[in-house]
GROMACS .gro file of C-alpha atoms in nm:
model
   81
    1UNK     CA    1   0.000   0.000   0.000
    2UNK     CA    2   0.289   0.249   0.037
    3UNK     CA    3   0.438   0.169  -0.251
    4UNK     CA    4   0.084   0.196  -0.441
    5UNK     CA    5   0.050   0.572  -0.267
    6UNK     CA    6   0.352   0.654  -0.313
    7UNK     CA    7   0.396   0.642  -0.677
    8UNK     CA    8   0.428   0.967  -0.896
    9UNK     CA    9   0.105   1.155  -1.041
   10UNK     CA   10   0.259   1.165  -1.398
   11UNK     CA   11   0.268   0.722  -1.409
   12UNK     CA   12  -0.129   0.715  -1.356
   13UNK     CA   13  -0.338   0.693  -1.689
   14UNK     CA   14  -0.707   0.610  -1.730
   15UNK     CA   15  -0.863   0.336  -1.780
   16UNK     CA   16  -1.021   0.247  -2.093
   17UNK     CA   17  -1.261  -0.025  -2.069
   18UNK     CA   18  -1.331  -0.185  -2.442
   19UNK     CA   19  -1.640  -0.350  -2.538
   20UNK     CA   20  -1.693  -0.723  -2.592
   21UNK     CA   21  -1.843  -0.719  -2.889
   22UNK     CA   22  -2.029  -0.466  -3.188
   23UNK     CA   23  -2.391  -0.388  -3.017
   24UNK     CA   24  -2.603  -0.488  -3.348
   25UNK     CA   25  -2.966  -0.367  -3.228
   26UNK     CA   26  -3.089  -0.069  -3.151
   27UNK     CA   27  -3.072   0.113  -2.800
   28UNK     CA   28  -3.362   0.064  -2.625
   29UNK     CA   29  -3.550   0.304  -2.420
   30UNK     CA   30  -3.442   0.303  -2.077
   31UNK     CA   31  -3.725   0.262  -1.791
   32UNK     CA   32  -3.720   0.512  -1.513
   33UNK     CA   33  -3.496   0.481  -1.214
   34UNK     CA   34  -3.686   0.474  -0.896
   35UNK     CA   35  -3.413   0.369  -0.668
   36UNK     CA   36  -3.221   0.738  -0.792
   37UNK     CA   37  -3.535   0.907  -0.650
   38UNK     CA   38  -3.640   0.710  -0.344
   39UNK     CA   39  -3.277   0.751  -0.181
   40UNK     CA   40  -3.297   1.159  -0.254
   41UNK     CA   41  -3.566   1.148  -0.096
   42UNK     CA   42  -3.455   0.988   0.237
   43UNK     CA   43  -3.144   1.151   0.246
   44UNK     CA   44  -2.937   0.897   0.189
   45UNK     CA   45  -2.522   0.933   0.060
   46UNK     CA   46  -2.504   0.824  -0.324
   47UNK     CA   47  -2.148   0.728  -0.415
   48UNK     CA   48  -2.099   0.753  -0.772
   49UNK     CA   49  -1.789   0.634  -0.954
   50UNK     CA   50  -1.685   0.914  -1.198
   51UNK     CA   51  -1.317   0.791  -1.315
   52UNK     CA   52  -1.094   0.482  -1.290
   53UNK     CA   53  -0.683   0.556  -1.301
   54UNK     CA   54  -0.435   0.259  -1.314
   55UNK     CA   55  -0.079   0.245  -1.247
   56UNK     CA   56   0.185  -0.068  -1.270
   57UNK     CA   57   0.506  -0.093  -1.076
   58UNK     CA   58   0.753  -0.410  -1.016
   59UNK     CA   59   0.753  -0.544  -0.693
   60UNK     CA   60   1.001  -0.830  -0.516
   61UNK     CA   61   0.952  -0.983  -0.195
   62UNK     CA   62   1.304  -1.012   0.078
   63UNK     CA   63   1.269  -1.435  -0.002
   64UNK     CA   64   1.188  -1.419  -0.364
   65UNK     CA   65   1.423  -1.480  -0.653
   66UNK     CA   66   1.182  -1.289  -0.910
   67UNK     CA   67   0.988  -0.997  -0.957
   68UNK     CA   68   0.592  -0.916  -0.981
   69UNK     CA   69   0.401  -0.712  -1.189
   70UNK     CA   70   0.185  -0.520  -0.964
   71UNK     CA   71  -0.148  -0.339  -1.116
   72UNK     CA   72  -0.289  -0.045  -0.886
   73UNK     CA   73  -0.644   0.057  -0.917
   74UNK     CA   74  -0.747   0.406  -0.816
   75UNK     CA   75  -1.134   0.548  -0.829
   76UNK     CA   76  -1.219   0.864  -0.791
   77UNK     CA   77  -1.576   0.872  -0.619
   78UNK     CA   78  -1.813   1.118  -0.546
   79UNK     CA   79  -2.062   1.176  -0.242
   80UNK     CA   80  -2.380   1.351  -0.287
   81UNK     CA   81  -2.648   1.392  -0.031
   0.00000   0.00000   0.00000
């Protein structure tokens, strides 16, 4: 973890996430979201994921005779009320 933190702003880049597979029908009309309005409503914290940054670095262990790859996730979330 403090290796993960401690790593340079400049060696983060976003995540692209790539589709499957070609969407061949048309988009279909989405149905209203209740839950969005019920927890307004009540008050309740909504945590929304707005973007995804990943980072790699090399890491080997005091009793290992080879290097990992490690991959570090980073979201940035919001809270709204």
């Amino acid at each position: 973890v403090a290796k993960a933190t401690g790593l340079p702003e400049d060696l983060y880049h976003d995540l692209v996430a790539k589709a499957e597979q070609a969407i061949k029908t048309s988009l279909r009309q989405r149905p209203v979201n209740v839950k969005d309005a019920v927890v307004k409503e009540r008050g309740f914290k909504t945590l929304r994921q707005r973007s995804v940054e990943v980072s790699e670095f090399s890491y080997r262990p005091v009793a290992c005779e080879h290097d990992y790859r490690v991959v570090v996730v980073r979201k940035n979330i919001s809270i709204e009320r």
